[in-house]
Amino acid sequence: MIVMKFGGTSVADATAMKTVLSIVRKYSAEPLIVVLSACSGITNKILKAMEISAAGDKNKALDIYREIEIHHLNLINELIDKKKYKEEALKPVKKLLDDLKNFIEAANLLGELTDRTSDSAVANGELLSTNIFEAACRCYGIESVFLDIRNIICTDSAFGSASVDFDETSIAAKETISPLFGNNKPIITQGFIASDSFGRTTTLGRGGSDYSAAIIGWAVDAGEIQIWTDVNGVMSGDPRILKNACTLPEMSFTAIRWASYFGAKVLHPDTIKPALDNNIPVRVLNTFEMENPGTTILNNTGMKRATLQSLVLQKKCMLRKFTFPDNIGSKKTESRFQSLIDALESKVYYQCRAENLEIYLTDVPNHDEELFLGIDFEAAVENIPVSAIFLIGEMLTGMGSGELFSKLGTVFEKYPPEAIFSGMSNEFIVTAFRPDDAESALKALHEIIVSSF
Ligand code: ADP
Ligand code: ASP
Ligand code: MG
């Protein structure tokens, strides 16, 4: 059984959806669960319309609504050419569009937007794309089953970024999904959305459709999870910045998880966990280059030597150095320090301490600096703006990494880093460069990967 998830660009328009239909047809000898995101850009549009409406500008919000409406009506027109199926698609779609409009108007009436309302509104993106796709399946002779995933994936009530109740989800999947396999029709369902124990719509966080695929794959013990996107797989770096980025044939679960944590957009980090628990291989594939083998993400790639695989660049970071007057271990300093860090609300990419020195590599929310000014704190604070480059791979440190380090050394000589943190994990090394050096350093580091291909 295969769970295949198609991201926003894969279902962006009629041409893309037709390609997805051909992929579904190609794999249809096997039981399939097809998980779809909202059409590209629709989630952002819904969220924006809700925010603008709640802030008072109903007309502007309704303009955005009309763009969403036109997009989906055009999609039906271009994708489904038989009248009967067009009408079948229009029925649920009109109802969903009406619901969405009501949410937008209600936000304006109330003058506020809660995460709960936002989730209910944004869920329409995935419900629209899946309803249209299911009607298209019928039109193109693929008999399929529509499944509202909110009846399966159960979460807590943390609207906007809910946590999954795996026990409840597993029970619901066994009761509902398993019997559907018997009729050998692809099951069409939504990514990103779920429901809490009161049946209220929740979402799994932005980009959460990958996670949905992994949860479903875990719950039905799939043989494979396929993440279909618009690039050939996990690449040696962001192809938008590195034009010669190459596709990695294999990557370990842990390495991809770190890459995601440090900000590589290709996969939602939590995607990995449920799949890992059941040892289910995850493949990242290109919808628009269907024959490309993509990247297989495995529990263990069996790599024996230091291999640099992928780079993640975070342009705007801050290296924060705290030098304490006394040893950092003193209780008083420690608790004050912790409260400072908690107040930062930054994403801390890396943290290390030695004697009276504590270093943090963080992202840079605007309000941070003010916070530092007001604090009564017994430490000299040095803030160095940097760009972080995260080096992801396998066996990166320890025995056998000498050759790699000598290559890295050549780059570091040319572009001296402000900091290098290694040794904490075999799967990543953290480097921080002066922002002006970052892109050149990134390209030079990337050449190490390219030359090993
Ligand atoms: P989807 O809509 O299919 O979920 P996303 O936009 O979430 O797709 O993720 C795919 C995009 O991630 C690619 O188009 C690519 O530009 C970007 N990306 C960033 N870093 C990487 C990387 N290391 N490997 C592959 N893609 C990457
Ligand atoms: N549509 C959702 C988003 O844009 C979920 C996803 O695409 O993964 O965040
Ligand atoms: Mg995505």
GROMACS .gro file of C-alpha atoms and ligand atoms in nm:
model
  490
    1MET     CA    1   0.000   0.000   0.000
    2ILE     CA    2   0.135   0.339  -0.097
    3VAL     CA    3   0.053   0.677   0.054
    4MET     CA    4   0.126   0.945  -0.205
    5LYS     CA    5   0.117   1.312  -0.111
    6PHE     CA    6   0.107   1.590  -0.368
    7GLY     CA    7   0.209   1.940  -0.261
    8GLY     CA    8   0.057   2.272  -0.363
    9THR     CA    9   0.250   2.312  -0.688
   10SER     CA   10   0.152   1.958  -0.792
   11VAL     CA   11  -0.216   2.051  -0.775
   12ALA     CA   12  -0.174   2.417  -0.868
   13ASP     CA   13  -0.384   2.412  -1.186
   14ALA     CA   14  -0.552   2.187  -1.442
   15THR     CA   15  -0.227   2.093  -1.616
   16ALA     CA   16  -0.063   1.992  -1.290
   17MET     CA   17  -0.371   1.801  -1.173
   18LYS     CA   18  -0.380   1.609  -1.503
   19THR     CA   19  -0.021   1.505  -1.439
   20VAL     CA   20  -0.121   1.388  -1.091
   21LEU     CA   21  -0.407   1.190  -1.244
   22SER     CA   22  -0.160   1.011  -1.470
   23ILE     CA   23   0.063   0.929  -1.172
   24VAL     CA   24  -0.234   0.790  -0.979
   25ARG     CA   25  -0.330   0.582  -1.282
   26LYS     CA   26   0.025   0.454  -1.316
   27TYR     CA   27   0.033   0.326  -0.957
   28SER     CA   28  -0.330   0.216  -0.940
   29ALA     CA   29  -0.254  -0.157  -0.946
   30GLU     CA   30  -0.165  -0.110  -0.578
   31PRO     CA   31  -0.391   0.015  -0.299
   32LEU     CA   32  -0.335   0.391  -0.286
   33ILE     CA   33  -0.409   0.674  -0.049
   34VAL     CA   34  -0.369   1.006  -0.228
   35VAL     CA   35  -0.314   1.301   0.006
   36LEU     CA   36  -0.347   1.648  -0.147
   37SER     CA   37  -0.248   1.996  -0.034
   38ALA     CA   38  -0.450   2.301  -0.126
   39CYS     CA   39  -0.372   2.447  -0.469
   40SER     CA   40  -0.052   2.649  -0.458
   41GLY     CA   41  -0.099   2.988  -0.288
   42ILE     CA   42  -0.455   2.922  -0.169
   43THR     CA   43  -0.367   2.864   0.198
   44ASN     CA   44  -0.186   3.199   0.207
   45LYS     CA   45  -0.479   3.371   0.035
   46ILE     CA   46  -0.736   3.233   0.279
   47LEU     CA   47  -0.526   3.333   0.579
   48LYS     CA   48  -0.472   3.679   0.436
   49ALA     CA   49  -0.841   3.729   0.360
   50MET     CA   50  -0.934   3.626   0.714
   51GLU     CA   51  -0.676   3.858   0.870
   52ILE     CA   52  -0.766   4.157   0.655
   53SER     CA   53  -1.136   4.101   0.716
   54ALA     CA   54  -1.093   4.077   1.092
   55ALA     CA   55  -0.884   4.395   1.079
   56GLY     CA   56  -1.176   4.577   0.918
   57ASP     CA   57  -1.120   4.578   0.543
   58LYS     CA   58  -1.405   4.354   0.429
   59ASN     CA   59  -1.394   4.469   0.066
   60LYS     CA   60  -1.028   4.384   0.022
   61ALA     CA   61  -1.086   4.051   0.192
   62LEU     CA   62  -1.374   3.976  -0.045
   63ASP     CA   63  -1.151   4.065  -0.342
   64ILE     CA   64  -0.915   3.792  -0.228
   65TYR     CA   65  -1.212   3.558  -0.181
   66ARG     CA   66  -1.312   3.622  -0.543
   67GLU     CA   67  -0.962   3.529  -0.660
   68ILE     CA   68  -0.997   3.201  -0.470
   69GLU     CA   69  -1.342   3.144  -0.617
   70ILE     CA   70  -1.231   3.217  -0.973
   71HIS     CA   71  -0.928   2.994  -0.936
   72HIS     CA   72  -1.136   2.691  -0.837
   73LEU     CA   73  -1.415   2.750  -1.087
   74ASN     CA   74  -1.158   2.785  -1.366
   75LEU     CA   75  -0.987   2.471  -1.243
   76ILE     CA   76  -1.312   2.275  -1.275
   77ASN     CA   77  -1.375   2.417  -1.622
   78GLU     CA   78  -1.031   2.337  -1.751
   79LEU     CA   79  -0.992   2.000  -1.585
   80ILE     CA   80  -1.333   1.840  -1.620
   81ASP     CA   81  -1.477   1.845  -1.968
   82LYS     CA   82  -1.786   1.628  -1.923
   83LYS     CA   83  -2.100   1.816  -1.809
   84LYS     CA   84  -2.213   1.545  -1.568
   85TYR     CA   85  -1.885   1.542  -1.375
   86LYS     CA   86  -1.852   1.918  -1.389
   87GLU     CA   87  -2.189   1.945  -1.215
   88GLU     CA   88  -2.088   1.683  -0.962
   89ALA     CA   89  -1.774   1.882  -0.883
   90LEU     CA   90  -1.956   2.215  -0.865
   91LYS     CA   91  -2.198   2.102  -0.596
   92PRO     CA   92  -1.954   2.051  -0.307
   93VAL     CA   93  -1.722   2.324  -0.436
   94LYS     CA   94  -1.994   2.590  -0.429
   95LYS     CA   95  -2.087   2.485  -0.076
   96LEU     CA   96  -1.720   2.507   0.036
   97LEU     CA   97  -1.680   2.847  -0.129
   98ASP     CA   98  -1.998   2.967   0.044
   99ASP     CA   99  -1.864   2.845   0.378
  100LEU     CA  100  -1.538   3.025   0.317
  101LYS     CA  101  -1.716   3.347   0.231
  102ASN     CA  102  -1.922   3.316   0.548
  103PHE     CA  103  -1.605   3.273   0.755
  104ILE     CA  104  -1.450   3.582   0.595
  105GLU     CA  105  -1.763   3.788   0.660
  106ALA     CA  106  -1.794   3.658   1.015
  107ALA     CA  107  -1.434   3.757   1.090
  108ASN     CA  108  -1.524   4.110   0.984
  109LEU     CA  109  -1.838   4.115   1.195
  110LEU     CA  110  -1.654   3.993   1.502
  111GLY     CA  111  -1.350   4.211   1.439
  112GLU     CA  112  -1.120   3.936   1.561
  113LEU     CA  113  -0.970   3.614   1.439
  114THR     CA  114  -0.907   3.317   1.665
  115ASP     CA  115  -0.684   3.025   1.569
  116ARG     CA  116  -0.991   2.805   1.583
  117THR     CA  117  -1.181   3.011   1.325
  118SER     CA  118  -0.869   3.043   1.115
  119ASP     CA  119  -0.830   2.663   1.104
  120SER     CA  120  -1.193   2.613   1.002
  121ALA     CA  121  -1.155   2.866   0.722
  122VAL     CA  122  -0.816   2.751   0.594
  123ALA     CA  123  -0.928   2.385   0.582
  124ASN     CA  124  -1.142   2.482   0.283
  125GLY     CA  125  -0.824   2.500   0.071
  126GLU     CA  126  -0.757   2.126   0.104
  127LEU     CA  127  -1.129   2.040   0.091
  128LEU     CA  128  -1.163   2.229  -0.238
  129SER     CA  129  -0.861   2.068  -0.405
  130THR     CA  130  -0.960   1.715  -0.301
  131ASN     CA  131  -1.324   1.751  -0.403
  132ILE     CA  132  -1.222   1.875  -0.747
  133PHE     CA  133  -0.960   1.605  -0.785
  134GLU     CA  134  -1.202   1.331  -0.687
  135ALA     CA  135  -1.455   1.447  -0.947
  136ALA     CA  136  -1.174   1.462  -1.204
  137CYS     CA  137  -1.081   1.102  -1.119
  138ARG     CA  138  -1.434   0.994  -1.201
  139CYS     CA  139  -1.434   1.197  -1.521
  140TYR     CA  140  -1.110   1.032  -1.634
  141GLY     CA  141  -1.236   0.683  -1.553
  142ILE     CA  142  -1.049   0.631  -1.227
  143GLU     CA  143  -1.296   0.512  -0.969
  144SER     CA  144  -1.194   0.654  -0.635
  145VAL     CA  145  -1.319   0.705  -0.281
  146PHE     CA  146  -1.335   1.046  -0.114
  147LEU     CA  147  -1.228   1.047   0.249
  148ASP     CA  148  -1.258   1.339   0.491
  149ILE     CA  149  -0.935   1.294   0.686
  150ARG     CA  150  -1.082   1.487   0.980
  151ASN     CA  151  -1.266   1.165   1.062
  152ILE     CA  152  -0.932   0.986   1.098
  153ILE     CA  153  -0.655   1.214   1.223
  154CYS     CA  154  -0.739   1.312   1.578
  155THR     CA  155  -0.548   1.591   1.752
  156ASP     CA  156  -0.555   1.801   2.066
  157SER     CA  157  -0.719   2.144   2.048
  158ALA     CA  158  -0.404   2.348   1.986
  159PHE     CA  159  -0.552   2.516   1.680
  160GLY     CA  160  -0.297   2.623   1.421
  161SER     CA  161  -0.042   2.362   1.514
  162ALA     CA  162  -0.218   2.071   1.679
  163SER     CA  163  -0.053   1.759   1.823
  164VAL     CA  164  -0.169   1.424   1.698
  165ASP     CA  165  -0.333   1.166   1.924
  166PHE     CA  166  -0.173   0.861   1.765
  167ASP     CA  167  -0.380   0.606   1.960
  168GLU     CA  168  -0.713   0.754   1.853
  169THR     CA  169  -0.587   0.805   1.499
  170SER     CA  170  -0.475   0.445   1.472
  171ILE     CA  171  -0.813   0.316   1.592
  172ALA     CA  172  -1.002   0.541   1.349
  173ALA     CA  173  -0.775   0.440   1.059
  174LYS     CA  174  -0.826   0.071   1.125
  175GLU     CA  175  -1.202   0.113   1.152
  176THR     CA  176  -1.247   0.339   0.851
  177ILE     CA  177  -0.958   0.314   0.607
  178SER     CA  178  -0.876  -0.057   0.622
  179PRO     CA  179  -1.221  -0.173   0.502
  180LEU     CA  180  -1.193   0.066   0.205
  181PHE     CA  181  -0.889  -0.115   0.070
  182GLY     CA  182  -1.103  -0.412  -0.031
  183ASN     CA  183  -1.259  -0.233  -0.327
  184ASN     CA  184  -0.921  -0.141  -0.477
  185LYS     CA  185  -1.008   0.220  -0.549
  186PRO     CA  186  -0.762   0.499  -0.472
  187ILE     CA  187  -0.864   0.689  -0.160
  188ILE     CA  188  -0.849   1.067  -0.209
  189THR     CA  189  -0.798   1.273   0.105
  190GLN     CA  190  -0.661   1.598   0.250
  191GLY     CA  191  -0.328   1.685   0.398
  192PHE     CA  192  -0.278   1.946   0.670
  193ILE     CA  193  -0.621   1.920   0.836
  194ALA     CA  194  -0.749   1.710   1.124
  195SER     CA  195  -1.000   1.737   1.406
  196ASP     CA  196  -0.994   1.748   1.785
  197SER     CA  197  -1.191   1.520   2.016
  198PHE     CA  198  -1.494   1.752   1.988
  199GLY     CA  199  -1.491   1.717   1.611
  200ARG     CA  200  -1.365   2.071   1.557
  201THR     CA  201  -1.132   2.132   1.263
  202THR     CA  202  -0.763   2.168   1.350
  203THR     CA  203  -0.447   2.202   1.138
  204LEU     CA  204  -0.101   2.051   1.175
  205GLY     CA  205   0.105   2.365   1.108
  206ARG     CA  206   0.216   2.520   0.780
  207GLY     CA  207   0.352   2.269   0.532
  208GLY     CA  208   0.176   2.000   0.736
  209SER     CA  209   0.056   1.786   0.446
  210ASP     CA  210   0.385   1.595   0.447
  211TYR     CA  211   0.317   1.515   0.809
  212SER     CA  212  -0.038   1.402   0.726
  213ALA     CA  213   0.106   1.157   0.473
  214ALA     CA  214   0.342   1.015   0.734
  215ILE     CA  215   0.068   0.986   0.996
  216ILE     CA  216  -0.161   0.806   0.754
  217GLY     CA  217   0.125   0.585   0.632
  218TRP     CA  218   0.204   0.497   0.991
  219ALA     CA  219  -0.161   0.428   1.080
  220VAL     CA  220  -0.218   0.188   0.788
  221ASP     CA  221   0.136   0.047   0.794
  222ALA     CA  222   0.205   0.154   0.436
  223GLY     CA  223   0.479  -0.006   0.230
  224GLU     CA  224   0.597   0.336   0.111
  225ILE     CA  225   0.524   0.704   0.153
  226GLN     CA  226   0.577   0.914  -0.158
  227ILE     CA  227   0.612   1.290  -0.126
  228TRP     CA  228   0.552   1.430  -0.475
  229THR     CA  229   0.676   1.786  -0.520
  230ASP     CA  230   0.820   2.018  -0.785
  231VAL     CA  231   1.188   1.919  -0.763
  232ASN     CA  232   1.363   1.587  -0.818
  233GLY     CA  233   1.399   1.505  -0.450
  234VAL     CA  234   1.604   1.626  -0.159
  235MET     CA  235   1.886   1.826  -0.308
  236SER     CA  236   2.234   1.927  -0.207
  237GLY     CA  237   2.098   2.273  -0.129
  238ASP     CA  238   1.812   2.505  -0.210
  239PRO     CA  239   1.793   2.495  -0.592
  240ARG     CA  240   1.669   2.854  -0.593
  241ILE     CA  241   2.008   2.966  -0.458
  242LEU     CA  242   2.239   2.691  -0.584
  243LYS     CA  243   2.175   2.653  -0.955
  244ASN     CA  244   2.390   2.339  -0.978
  245ALA     CA  245   2.227   2.167  -0.678
  246CYS     CA  246   2.209   1.793  -0.730
  247THR     CA  247   1.951   1.538  -0.619
  248LEU     CA  248   2.055   1.298  -0.346
  249PRO     CA  249   1.960   0.938  -0.429
  250GLU     CA  250   1.943   0.845  -0.059
  251MET     CA  251   1.940   1.024   0.271
  252SER     CA  252   1.904   0.905   0.628
  253PHE     CA  253   1.599   0.994   0.836
  254THR     CA  254   1.819   1.173   1.088
  255ALA     CA  255   2.004   1.381   0.831
  256ILE     CA  256   1.683   1.497   0.662
  257ARG     CA  257   1.533   1.576   0.998
  258TRP     CA  258   1.825   1.803   1.081
  259ALA     CA  259   1.808   1.962   0.737
  260SER     CA  260   1.440   2.040   0.798
  261TYR     CA  261   1.507   2.166   1.149
  262PHE     CA  262   1.766   2.409   1.019
  263GLY     CA  263   1.520   2.531   0.758
  264ALA     CA  264   1.543   2.326   0.436
  265LYS     CA  265   1.191   2.367   0.307
  266VAL     CA  266   1.159   2.043   0.120
  267LEU     CA  267   0.999   1.837   0.398
  268HIS     CA  268   0.804   1.911   0.713
  269PRO     CA  269   1.038   1.792   0.995
  270ASP     CA  270   0.776   1.586   1.173
  271THR     CA  271   0.716   1.390   0.854
  272ILE     CA  272   0.996   1.168   0.954
  273LYS     CA  273   0.885   1.053   1.294
  274PRO     CA  274   0.581   0.831   1.231
  275ALA     CA  275   0.747   0.679   0.926
  276LEU     CA  276   1.062   0.612   1.123
  277ASP     CA  277   0.866   0.437   1.395
  278ASN     CA  278   0.738   0.184   1.143
  279ASN     CA  279   1.048   0.170   0.929
  280ILE     CA  280   0.852   0.291   0.627
  281PRO     CA  281   1.067   0.425   0.345
  282VAL     CA  282   0.981   0.776   0.233
  283ARG     CA  283   1.052   0.877  -0.126
  284VAL     CA  284   1.061   1.239  -0.244
  285LEU     CA  285   0.962   1.251  -0.611
  286ASN     CA  286   0.903   1.506  -0.884
  287THR     CA  287   0.546   1.528  -1.016
  288PHE     CA  288   0.674   1.693  -1.331
  289GLU     CA  289   0.949   1.438  -1.393
  290MET     CA  290   0.771   1.125  -1.293
  291GLU     CA  291   1.037   0.877  -1.409
  292ASN     CA  292   1.309   1.036  -1.198
  293PRO     CA  293   1.390   0.801  -0.907
  294GLY     CA  294   1.399   1.092  -0.657
  295THR     CA  295   1.538   1.058  -0.307
  296THR     CA  296   1.475   0.761  -0.083
  297ILE     CA  297   1.487   0.842   0.285
  298LEU     CA  298   1.596   0.544   0.486
  299ASN     CA  299   1.648   0.458   0.848
  300ASN     CA  300   2.006   0.379   0.770
  301THR     CA  301   2.187   0.439   0.444
  302GLY     CA  302   2.478   0.218   0.549
  303MET     CA  303   2.727   0.495   0.468
  304LYS     CA  304   3.067   0.419   0.611
  305ARG     CA  305   3.263   0.737   0.551
  306ALA     CA  306   3.221   1.107   0.611
  307THR     CA  307   2.982   1.236   0.343
  308LEU     CA  308   2.865   1.591   0.310
  309GLN     CA  309   2.521   1.583   0.147
  310SER     CA  310   2.332   1.907   0.177
  311LEU     CA  311   2.369   2.269   0.285
  312VAL     CA  312   2.112   2.494   0.443
  313LEU     CA  313   2.164   2.870   0.446
  314GLN     CA  314   1.998   3.099   0.699
  315LYS     CA  315   2.097   3.448   0.599
  316LYS     CA  316   1.987   3.649   0.900
  317CYS     CA  317   2.121   3.505   1.221
  318MET     CA  318   2.282   3.638   1.536
  319LEU     CA  319   2.571   3.490   1.722
  320ARG     CA  320   2.523   3.590   2.083
  321LYS     CA  321   2.820   3.558   2.314
  322PHE     CA  322   2.768   3.592   2.687
  323THR     CA  323   3.077   3.625   2.901
  324PHE     CA  324   3.001   3.586   3.268
  325PRO     CA  325   3.210   3.732   3.550
  326ASP     CA  326   3.212   3.400   3.729
  327ASN     CA  327   3.170   3.039   3.638
  328ILE     CA  328   2.851   2.979   3.446
  329GLY     CA  329   2.744   2.703   3.679
  330SER     CA  330   2.641   2.940   3.959
  331LYS     CA  331   2.269   2.897   4.028
  332LYS     CA  332   2.187   3.268   4.033
  333THR     CA  333   2.341   3.339   3.697
  334GLU     CA  334   2.197   3.027   3.546
  335SER     CA  335   1.834   3.103   3.628
  336ARG     CA  336   1.863   3.466   3.515
  337PHE     CA  337   2.028   3.352   3.201
  338GLN     CA  338   1.754   3.103   3.130
  339SER     CA  339   1.485   3.365   3.176
  340LEU     CA  340   1.664   3.585   2.927
  341ILE     CA  341   1.680   3.309   2.672
  342ASP     CA  342   1.315   3.222   2.726
  343ALA     CA  343   1.221   3.584   2.673
  344LEU     CA  344   1.415   3.599   2.346
  345GLU     CA  345   1.152   3.395   2.161
  346SER     CA  346   1.419   3.328   1.902
  347LYS     CA  347   1.474   3.001   1.734
  348VAL     CA  348   1.796   2.878   1.888
  349TYR     CA  349   1.986   2.682   1.622
  350TYR     CA  350   2.281   2.604   1.838
  351GLN     CA  351   2.394   2.657   2.193
  352CYS     CA  352   2.718   2.572   2.363
  353ARG     CA  353   2.889   2.659   2.686
  354ALA     CA  354   3.234   2.637   2.837
  355GLU     CA  355   3.355   2.785   3.166
  356ASN     CA  356   3.219   3.139   3.177
  357LEU     CA  357   3.122   3.160   2.811
  358GLU     CA  358   2.787   3.077   2.659
  359ILE     CA  359   2.722   3.106   2.286
  360TYR     CA  360   2.390   3.102   2.107
  361LEU     CA  361   2.324   3.099   1.738
  362THR     CA  362   1.973   3.233   1.690
  363ASP     CA  363   1.748   3.377   1.428
  364VAL     CA  364   1.682   3.747   1.464
  365PRO     CA  365   1.333   3.861   1.559
  366ASN     CA  366   1.317   4.240   1.564
  367HIS     CA  367   1.238   4.294   1.928
  368ASP     CA  368   1.543   4.107   2.059
  369GLU     CA  369   1.776   4.400   2.091
  370GLU     CA  370   1.535   4.601   2.305
  371LEU     CA  371   1.509   4.310   2.539
  372PHE     CA  372   1.882   4.309   2.592
  373LEU     CA  373   1.891   4.679   2.672
  374GLY     CA  374   1.640   4.653   2.952
  375ILE     CA  375   1.783   4.354   3.129
  376ASP     CA  376   1.976   4.358   3.453
  377PHE     CA  377   2.221   4.092   3.364
  378GLU     CA  378   2.570   4.012   3.489
  379ALA     CA  379   2.728   3.925   3.161
  380ALA     CA  380   2.903   4.104   2.881
  381VAL     CA  381   2.687   4.047   2.575
  382GLU     CA  382   2.829   4.052   2.226
  383ASN     CA  383   2.591   4.025   1.930
  384ILE     CA  384   2.747   3.943   1.597
  385PRO     CA  385   2.521   3.944   1.290
  386VAL     CA  386   2.605   3.636   1.085
  387SER     CA  387   2.470   3.408   0.816
  388ALA     CA  388   2.457   3.047   0.925
  389ILE     CA  389   2.539   2.761   0.694
  390PHE     CA  390   2.436   2.419   0.821
  391LEU     CA  391   2.634   2.130   0.678
  392ILE     CA  392   2.425   1.813   0.670
  393GLY     CA  393   2.548   1.463   0.600
  394GLU     CA  394   2.663   1.140   0.756
  395MET     CA  395   2.961   1.040   0.969
  396LEU     CA  396   3.063   1.404   0.956
  397THR     CA  397   3.273   1.403   1.269
  398GLY     CA  398   3.505   1.160   1.435
  399MET     CA  399   3.721   0.894   1.276
  400GLY     CA  400   3.748   0.906   0.899
  401SER     CA  401   3.640   1.265   0.857
  402GLY     CA  402   3.995   1.396   0.805
  403GLU     CA  403   3.965   1.422   0.426
  404LEU     CA  404   3.640   1.614   0.449
  405PHE     CA  405   3.782   1.851   0.709
  406SER     CA  406   4.082   1.926   0.494
  407LYS     CA  407   3.846   2.025   0.209
  408LEU     CA  408   3.640   2.234   0.450
  409GLY     CA  409   3.963   2.391   0.576
  410THR     CA  410   4.041   2.522   0.228
  411VAL     CA  411   3.704   2.700   0.216
  412PHE     CA  412   3.742   2.832   0.571
  413GLU     CA  413   4.082   2.979   0.485
  414LYS     CA  414   3.926   3.179   0.205
  415TYR     CA  415   3.614   3.277   0.399
  416PRO     CA  416   3.704   3.273   0.767
  417PRO     CA  417   3.396   3.172   0.969
  418GLU     CA  418   3.292   3.360   1.282
  419ALA     CA  419   3.218   3.024   1.444
  420ILE     CA  420   3.222   2.653   1.371
  421PHE     CA  421   3.038   2.408   1.592
  422SER     CA  422   3.100   2.043   1.533
  423GLY     CA  423   3.124   1.725   1.729
  424MET     CA  424   2.775   1.728   1.875
  425SER     CA  425   2.626   1.516   1.602
  426ASN     CA  426   2.750   1.302   1.317
  427GLU     CA  427   2.482   1.449   1.093
  428PHE     CA  428   2.552   1.821   1.110
  429ILE     CA  429   2.817   2.087   1.148
  430VAL     CA  430   2.711   2.443   1.215
  431THR     CA  431   2.907   2.732   1.067
  432ALA     CA  432   2.851   3.105   1.090
  433PHE     CA  433   2.998   3.348   0.837
  434ARG     CA  434   3.005   3.722   0.797
  435PRO     CA  435   2.688   3.799   0.596
  436ASP     CA  436   2.894   3.942   0.308
  437ASP     CA  437   3.086   3.615   0.273
  438ALA     CA  438   2.790   3.382   0.308
  439GLU     CA  439   2.681   3.324  -0.053
  440SER     CA  440   3.040   3.277  -0.173
  441ALA     CA  441   3.115   3.044   0.116
  442LEU     CA  442   2.795   2.852   0.042
  443LYS     CA  443   2.895   2.804  -0.322
  444ALA     CA  444   3.248   2.700  -0.227
  445LEU     CA  445   3.117   2.447   0.028
  446HIS     CA  446   2.868   2.322  -0.227
  447GLU     CA  447   3.150   2.245  -0.470
  448ILE     CA  448   3.273   1.986  -0.219
  449ILE     CA  449   2.940   1.802  -0.259
  450VAL     CA  450   2.922   1.847  -0.635
  451SER     CA  451   3.276   1.716  -0.686
  452SER     CA  452   3.191   1.398  -0.495
  453PHE     CA  453   2.900   1.312  -0.726
  454ADP     P1  454   0.525   2.128  -0.185
  454ADP     O1  455   0.431   2.235  -0.226
  454ADP     O2  456   0.533   2.017  -0.286
  454ADP     O3  457   0.503   2.078  -0.045
  454ADP     P2  458   0.747   2.291  -0.095
  454ADP     O4  459   0.745   2.425  -0.160
  454ADP     O5  460   0.696   2.280   0.045
  454ADP     O6  461   0.671   2.190  -0.193
  454ADP     O7  462   0.893   2.230  -0.097
  454ADP     C1  463   0.960   2.210  -0.220
  454ADP     C2  464   1.054   2.327  -0.246
  454ADP     O8  465   1.156   2.327  -0.145
  454ADP     C3  466   1.128   2.315  -0.377
  454ADP     O9  467   1.057   2.377  -0.481
  454ADP     C4  468   1.262   2.381  -0.348
  454ADP    O10  469   1.268   2.507  -0.410
  454ADP     C5  470   1.266   2.400  -0.197
  454ADP     N1  471   1.389   2.349  -0.132
  454ADP     C6  472   1.463   2.416  -0.040
  454ADP     N2  473   1.569   2.342  -0.002
  454ADP     C7  474   1.563   2.226  -0.071
  454ADP     C8  475   1.645   2.109  -0.074
  454ADP     N3  476   1.754   2.095   0.001
  454ADP     N4  477   1.607   2.009  -0.156
  454ADP     C9  478   1.496   2.020  -0.232
  454ADP     N5  479   1.416   2.128  -0.233
  454ADP    C10  480   1.448   2.231  -0.155
  455ASP     N1  481  -0.169   2.394   0.242
  455ASP     C1  482  -0.090   2.392   0.363
  455ASP     C2  483   0.015   2.504   0.361
  455ASP     O1  484   0.029   2.573   0.261
  455ASP     C3  485  -0.026   2.259   0.393
  455ASP     C4  486   0.073   2.209   0.292
  455ASP     O2  487   0.073   2.254   0.176
  455ASP     O3  488   0.154   2.122   0.329
  455ASP     O4  489   0.081   2.523   0.460
  456MG      MG  490   0.565   2.148   0.150
   0.00000   0.00000   0.00000
